[in-house]
Amino acid sequence: MLAEFDFLVIHRPGYNVLATSDDPSGLRQFGPRLSWLQMPKGQTFVEGNLSSTEIRKRTAYAARVRDAVAGDDLLGIDGLVPTGVLAYILRLELYSMKFSGV
């Protein structure tokens, strides 16, 4: 995904990224297309509690439910991630049962 998309990174409490003179943002060590989210003047960021772990758990749960009812329209992360990200996850079968350890 890092080669295909630009990512905005949100500062997480308790996790500091080391900036250097070669990498003032500190993000280059994680990939070339990352930048810190900066809110426009007068706007406030509302923090949520969504993580890749939660997405994996919901996807694994949705896969078990889908298999149980033999349907293909149940996906627990629909609405949690942007449509493009959901399409990418489905296309590459990321977080599928074979990778989730379930």
Coordinates of C-alpha atoms in Angstrom, one line a residue:
M1 CA 0.0 0.0 0.0
L2 CA 2.9 2.4 0.7
A3 CA 4.0 2.3 -2.9
E4 CA 0.4 3.0 -4.2
F5 CA -1.0 5.6 -1.8
D6 CA -0.1 8.7 0.1
F7 CA -0.7 8.5 3.9
L8 CA -1.5 11.1 6.5
V9 CA -0.1 10.1 9.9
I10 CA -1.7 11.2 13.1
H11 CA 0.4 11.7 16.2
R12 CA -0.3 9.0 18.8
P13 CA 0.1 9.7 22.5
G14 CA 3.0 7.8 23.9
Y15 CA 4.6 7.1 20.5
N16 CA 7.3 9.5 19.5
V17 CA 8.9 9.4 16.0
L18 CA 12.6 10.4 15.9
A19 CA 13.3 13.3 13.6
T20 CA 16.8 13.8 12.2
S21 CA 18.4 16.5 10.1
D22 CA 18.1 14.1 7.0
D23 CA 14.4 13.4 7.9
P24 CA 12.8 16.3 9.7
S25 CA 9.4 14.6 9.8
G26 CA 10.8 11.3 11.1
L27 CA 8.5 9.5 8.8
R28 CA 10.8 8.6 5.9
Q29 CA 12.0 5.5 7.9
F30 CA 8.5 4.1 7.4
G31 CA 8.0 4.9 3.8
P32 CA 8.4 7.6 1.1
R33 CA 4.7 8.8 0.9
L34 CA 4.0 9.6 4.6
S35 CA 3.3 13.1 6.0
W36 CA 1.9 14.3 9.3
L37 CA -1.7 15.4 9.4
Q38 CA -2.0 19.1 10.0
M39 CA -5.4 20.4 10.7
P40 CA -6.5 23.6 8.9
K41 CA -6.6 26.7 11.1
G42 CA -9.7 26.8 13.2
Q43 CA -10.4 23.1 13.0
T44 CA -9.9 20.5 15.6
F45 CA -9.0 16.8 15.2
V46 CA -11.5 14.4 16.8
E47 CA -9.7 11.4 18.1
G48 CA -11.1 7.9 17.4
N49 CA -10.1 4.5 18.6
L50 CA -9.6 2.6 15.4
S51 CA -6.6 0.4 14.8
S52 CA -5.4 -2.3 12.3
T53 CA -5.9 -4.8 15.1
E54 CA -9.6 -3.8 15.3
I55 CA -9.9 -4.0 11.5
R56 CA -8.4 -7.5 11.5
K57 CA -10.7 -8.7 14.3
R58 CA -13.8 -7.4 12.5
T59 CA -12.7 -8.8 9.2
A60 CA -12.1 -12.2 10.7
Y61 CA -15.5 -12.1 12.5
A62 CA -17.2 -11.0 9.3
A63 CA -15.5 -13.9 7.4
R64 CA -16.8 -16.4 10.0
V65 CA -20.3 -15.0 9.8
R66 CA -20.2 -14.9 6.0
D67 CA -19.0 -18.5 5.8
A68 CA -21.7 -19.5 8.3
V69 CA -24.5 -18.0 6.2
A70 CA -22.9 -18.7 2.8
G71 CA -23.3 -15.0 1.8
D72 CA -20.8 -12.5 0.5
D73 CA -22.2 -9.2 1.6
L74 CA -21.1 -9.1 5.2
L75 CA -17.9 -7.2 5.9
G76 CA -17.4 -5.7 9.3
I77 CA -15.1 -2.9 8.2
D78 CA -17.5 -1.4 5.7
G79 CA -17.8 2.2 6.8
L80 CA -14.7 2.1 9.0
V81 CA -12.3 2.7 6.2
P82 CA -12.6 4.8 3.0
T83 CA -14.1 3.0 0.0
G84 CA -10.7 2.9 -1.8
V85 CA -9.0 1.3 1.1
L86 CA -11.8 -1.3 1.4
A87 CA -11.5 -2.1 -2.3
Y88 CA -7.8 -2.5 -2.0
I89 CA -8.1 -4.8 1.0
L90 CA -10.7 -6.9 -0.9
R91 CA -8.7 -7.0 -4.1
L92 CA -5.5 -8.2 -2.5
E93 CA -7.3 -10.3 0.1
L94 CA -5.6 -8.6 2.9
Y95 CA -6.7 -9.7 6.4
S96 CA -8.2 -12.8 4.9
M97 CA -8.7 -16.0 6.9
K98 CA -5.5 -17.4 5.6
F99 CA -3.5 -14.5 6.9
S100 CA -5.5 -13.6 10.1
G101 CA -4.6 -16.8 12.0
V102 CA -8.2 -17.5 12.7

